[in-house]
PDB file of C-alpha atoms in Angstrom:
ATOM      1  CA  MET T   1     110.928  60.217 184.924  1.00 75.00           C
ATOM      2  CA  ASN T   2     108.458  62.859 185.764  1.00 87.00           C
ATOM      3  CA  ASN T   3     109.563  66.545 185.995  1.00 91.00           C
ATOM      4  CA  LYS T   4     109.382  66.507 189.831  1.00 94.00           C
ATOM      5  CA  GLU T   5     112.020  63.759 190.150  1.00 92.00           C
ATOM      6  CA  LEU T   6     114.186  65.553 187.329  1.00 94.00           C
ATOM      7  CA  GLU T   7     113.929  68.787 189.400  1.00 96.00           C
ATOM      8  CA  ILE T   8     115.014  66.843 192.687  1.00 97.00           C
ATOM      9  CA  LEU T   9     117.920  65.417 190.792  1.00 97.00           C
ATOM     10  CA  ARG T  10     118.926  68.862 189.173  1.00 98.00           C
ATOM     11  CA  VAL T  11     118.801  70.783 192.436  1.00 98.00           C
ATOM     12  CA  SER T  12     120.915  68.290 194.295  1.00 98.00           C
ATOM     13  CA  TRP T  13     123.524  68.026 191.688  1.00 98.00           C
ATOM     14  CA  GLU T  14     123.799  71.607 191.034  1.00 98.00           C
ATOM     15  CA  THR T  15     123.892  72.495 194.873  1.00 98.00           C
ATOM     16  CA  THR T  16     126.445  69.916 195.613  1.00 98.00           C
ATOM     17  CA  CYS T  17     128.620  70.448 192.702  1.00 98.00           C
ATOM     18  CA  SER T  18     128.772  74.244 192.798  1.00 98.00           C
ATOM     19  CA  LYS T  19     130.340  73.880 196.123  1.00 98.00           C
ATOM     20  CA  TYR T  20     133.529  72.901 194.231  1.00 98.00           C
ATOM     21  CA  THR T  21     133.249  74.234 190.689  1.00 98.00           C
ATOM     22  CA  THR T  22     131.745  77.621 188.991  1.00 97.00           C
ATOM     23  CA  ASP T  23     131.685  75.920 185.576  1.00 98.00           C
ATOM     24  CA  THR T  24     127.920  75.482 185.329  1.00 98.00           C
ATOM     25  CA  ASP T  25     128.333  74.128 181.816  1.00 98.00           C
ATOM     26  CA  LEU T  26     130.346  71.301 182.918  1.00 98.00           C
ATOM     27  CA  ILE T  27     127.942  70.693 186.083  1.00 98.00           C
ATOM     28  CA  ALA T  28     125.007  70.550 183.722  1.00 98.00           C
ATOM     29  CA  CYS T  29     127.001  68.227 181.177  1.00 98.00           C
ATOM     30  CA  GLU T  30     127.792  65.771 183.890  1.00 98.00           C
ATOM     31  CA  LEU T  31     124.311  65.491 185.010  1.00 98.00           C
ATOM     32  CA  SER T  32     123.078  65.009 181.499  1.00 97.00           C
ATOM     33  CA  GLU T  33     125.425  62.165 181.050  1.00 97.00           C
ATOM     34  CA  ILE T  34     124.501  60.646 184.324  1.00 97.00           C
ATOM     35  CA  ILE T  35     120.678  60.879 183.596  1.00 96.00           C
ATOM     36  CA  SER T  36     121.336  59.401 180.209  1.00 96.00           C
ATOM     37  CA  ARG T  37     123.100  56.281 181.554  1.00 96.00           C
ATOM     38  CA  TYR T  38     120.487  55.833 184.374  1.00 95.00           C
ATOM     39  CA  GLN T  39     117.584  55.999 181.677  1.00 93.00           C
ATOM     40  CA  GLU T  40     119.141  53.317 179.331  1.00 93.00           C
ATOM     41  CA  THR T  41     116.354  50.872 178.489  1.00 91.00           C
ATOM     42  CA  HIS T  42     117.887  47.812 180.341  1.00 90.00           C
ATOM     43  CA  ARG T  43     117.490  49.359 183.495  1.00 87.00           C
ATOM     44  CA  HIS T  44     114.727  48.335 185.841  1.00 82.00           C
ATOM     45  CA  TYR T  45     115.800  49.175 189.253  1.00 83.00           C
ATOM     46  CA  HIS T  46     119.009  51.315 189.121  1.00 83.00           C
ATOM     47  CA  ASN T  47     117.317  54.261 187.276  1.00 91.00           C
ATOM     48  CA  CYS T  48     116.615  57.862 187.947  1.00 93.00           C
ATOM     49  CA  GLN T  49     113.805  57.277 190.461  1.00 93.00           C
ATOM     50  CA  HIS T  50     116.321  55.025 192.482  1.00 93.00           C
ATOM     51  CA  ILE T  51     118.454  58.085 192.833  1.00 96.00           C
ATOM     52  CA  VAL T  52     115.484  60.179 194.011  1.00 96.00           C
ATOM     53  CA  GLU T  53     114.804  57.665 196.517  1.00 95.00           C
ATOM     54  CA  LEU T  54     118.368  57.478 197.840  1.00 95.00           C
ATOM     55  CA  LEU T  55     118.610  61.373 197.865  1.00 97.00           C
ATOM     56  CA  GLU T  56     115.403  61.407 200.241  1.00 96.00           C
ATOM     57  CA  LEU T  57     117.265  58.912 202.643  1.00 95.00           C
ATOM     58  CA  ILE T  58     120.409  60.753 202.611  1.00 96.00           C
ATOM     59  CA  ASP T  59     118.613  63.984 203.502  1.00 94.00           C
ATOM     60  CA  GLN T  60     116.878  61.982 206.345  1.00 94.00           C
ATOM     61  CA  TYR T  61     119.711  60.165 207.758  1.00 93.00           C
ATOM     62  CA  THR T  62     123.023  61.769 206.827  1.00 90.00           C
ATOM     63  CA  ASN T  63     124.889  64.296 208.821  1.00 90.00           C
ATOM     64  CA  GLU T  64     125.788  67.372 207.217  1.00 91.00           C
ATOM     65  CA  GLU T  65     129.591  66.871 207.539  1.00 91.00           C
ATOM     66  CA  HIS T  66     129.152  63.594 205.154  1.00 93.00           C
ATOM     67  CA  GLN T  67     126.360  64.448 202.947  1.00 96.00           C
ATOM     68  CA  ASP T  68     128.441  65.520 199.721  1.00 98.00           C
ATOM     69  CA  VAL T  69     129.961  61.791 199.843  1.00 97.00           C
ATOM     70  CA  HIS T  70     126.644  60.407 200.100  1.00 97.00           C
ATOM     71  CA  ILE T  71     125.014  62.606 197.171  1.00 98.00           C
ATOM     72  CA  PHE T  72     127.889  61.901 194.761  1.00 98.00           C
ATOM     73  CA  THR T  73     127.884  58.178 195.709  1.00 97.00           C
ATOM     74  CA  ALA T  74     124.083  58.250 195.013  1.00 97.00           C
ATOM     75  CA  PHE T  75     124.557  59.619 191.519  1.00 98.00           C
ATOM     76  CA  TYR T  76     127.487  57.482 190.640  1.00 97.00           C
ATOM     77  CA  HIS T  77     126.995  54.095 192.396  1.00 94.00           C
ATOM     78  CA  ASP T  78     125.604  52.499 189.320  1.00 93.00           C
ATOM     79  CA  VAL T  79     126.401  54.858 186.727  1.00 97.00           C
ATOM     80  CA  ILE T  80     127.723  52.083 184.456  1.00 96.00           C
ATOM     81  CA  TYR T  81     125.628  49.183 184.454  1.00 93.00           C
ATOM     82  CA  VAL T  82     125.701  46.319 181.882  1.00 93.00           C
ATOM     83  CA  PRO T  83     123.652  43.207 182.902  1.00 91.00           C
ATOM     84  CA  GLY T  84     125.860  39.950 183.462  1.00 90.00           C
ATOM     85  CA  ARG T  85     129.065  42.003 183.990  1.00 91.00           C
ATOM     86  CA  THR T  86     130.834  41.582 187.405  1.00 91.00           C
ATOM     87  CA  ASP T  87     133.041  44.900 187.094  1.00 94.00           C
ATOM     88  CA  ASN T  88     130.071  47.343 186.975  1.00 94.00           C
ATOM     89  CA  GLU T  89     130.935  48.826 190.361  1.00 95.00           C
ATOM     90  CA  ILE T  90     134.697  49.019 189.561  1.00 96.00           C
ATOM     91  CA  ARG T  91     133.801  50.796 186.231  1.00 97.00           C
ATOM     92  CA  SER T  92     131.319  53.122 188.156  1.00 97.00           C
ATOM     93  CA  ALA T  93     133.917  54.106 190.722  1.00 97.00           C
ATOM     94  CA  GLN T  94     136.330  54.793 188.219  1.00 98.00           C
ATOM     95  CA  PHE T  95     134.015  56.853 186.024  1.00 98.00           C
ATOM     96  CA  ALA T  96     133.031  58.639 189.333  1.00 98.00           C
ATOM     97  CA  ALA T  97     136.415  59.414 190.212  1.00 98.00           C
ATOM     98  CA  GLU T  98     137.345  60.867 186.709  1.00 98.00           C
ATOM     99  CA  SER T  99     134.271  62.954 186.682  1.00 98.00           C
ATOM    100  CA  MET T 100     134.577  64.538 190.177  1.00 98.00           C
ATOM    101  CA  VAL T 101     138.316  65.319 189.486  1.00 98.00           C
ATOM    102  CA  GLY T 102     136.800  67.285 186.556  1.00 98.00           C
ATOM    103  CA  LEU T 103     134.299  68.890 188.885  1.00 98.00           C
ATOM    104  CA  LYS T 104     137.170  69.920 191.349  1.00 98.00           C
ATOM    105  CA  VAL T 105     136.001  67.702 194.036  1.00 98.00           C
ATOM    106  CA  PRO T 106     138.527  67.277 197.007  1.00 98.00           C
ATOM    107  CA  ASN T 107     140.473  63.970 197.013  1.00 98.00           C
ATOM    108  CA  THR T 108     138.818  63.157 200.540  1.00 97.00           C
ATOM    109  CA  ILE T 109     135.269  63.066 198.895  1.00 97.00           C
ATOM    110  CA  ILE T 110     136.449  61.002 195.729  1.00 98.00           C
ATOM    111  CA  GLU T 111     138.011  58.434 197.931  1.00 97.00           C
ATOM    112  CA  GLY T 112     134.842  58.123 200.155  1.00 96.00           C
ATOM    113  CA  VAL T 113     132.773  57.715 197.047  1.00 97.00           C
ATOM    114  CA  GLU T 114     135.032  55.251 195.413  1.00 96.00           C
ATOM    115  CA  GLU T 115     134.883  53.239 198.673  1.00 93.00           C
ATOM    116  CA  ILE T 116     131.352  53.066 199.048  1.00 93.00           C
ATOM    117  CA  ILE T 117     130.706  52.241 195.475  1.00 95.00           C
ATOM    118  CA  LEU T 118     133.281  49.390 195.616  1.00 93.00           C
ATOM    119  CA  ALA T 119     131.608  48.354 198.842  1.00 89.00           C
ATOM    120  CA  THR T 120     128.259  47.582 197.027  1.00 85.00           C
ATOM    121  CA  GLN T 121     129.709  44.684 194.929  1.00 82.00           C
ATOM    122  CA  LYS T 122     128.724  42.381 197.429  1.00 71.00           C
ATOM    123  CA  HIS T 123     125.843  44.192 198.799  1.00 60.00           C
ATOM    124  CA  GLU T 124     126.853  43.670 202.229  1.00 57.00           C
ATOM    125  CA  TRP T 125     127.724  46.318 205.061  1.00 54.00           C
ATOM    126  CA  PHE T 126     131.287  47.670 204.650  1.00 51.00           C
ATOM    127  CA  ASP T 127     134.053  49.383 206.732  1.00 52.00           C
ATOM    128  CA  GLU T 128     132.786  50.910 209.812  1.00 55.00           C
ATOM    129  CA  ASN T 129     135.433  53.694 208.911  1.00 54.00           C
ATOM    130  CA  ILE T 130     133.238  55.154 206.253  1.00 51.00           C
ATOM    131  CA  PRO T 131     131.241  58.022 207.569  1.00 51.00           C
ATOM    132  CA  ASN T 132     127.514  58.248 207.933  1.00 49.00           C
TER     133      ASN T 132
END
C-alpha cells in the first residue's frame, strides 16, 4: 500500500468515525486493526487497494444520506478473510457490529452494514430496500 492509498483510507475513516465519537485513539486503533487485516499475506484481491477503489465508487455513486453505511461496509466487508472458510462474511459482519458499537455508531447504520456484508456471501444483488 502506498502513502496516497493510506491517506485516502485515513481521511475517509477519520471523517466518518468522527461523526459518532470524539475518541481519536479508538478511531486510530480501529483503522490500524482494519489495515492490518487487509494486509494479510494471503490476500490478493480483498486488500487495502480494494477498499480505496470502493471508496472512490461510493464517492461517485452514493447519495449523502447513505454514504456512512457504504463507507463502513467498504472497510468491514472482508475484514475477516480465511481462505476456504464459508463464514467469512458472517464473521466480518459480527466484527463490524462490535467495532461500530464501540465507535458509538447508531444501530440503523450498524444494521445496514451487517445486511450488506451478509448479502455479499452469494455475490448476488440483494434486498431492494437497502439504501443506495
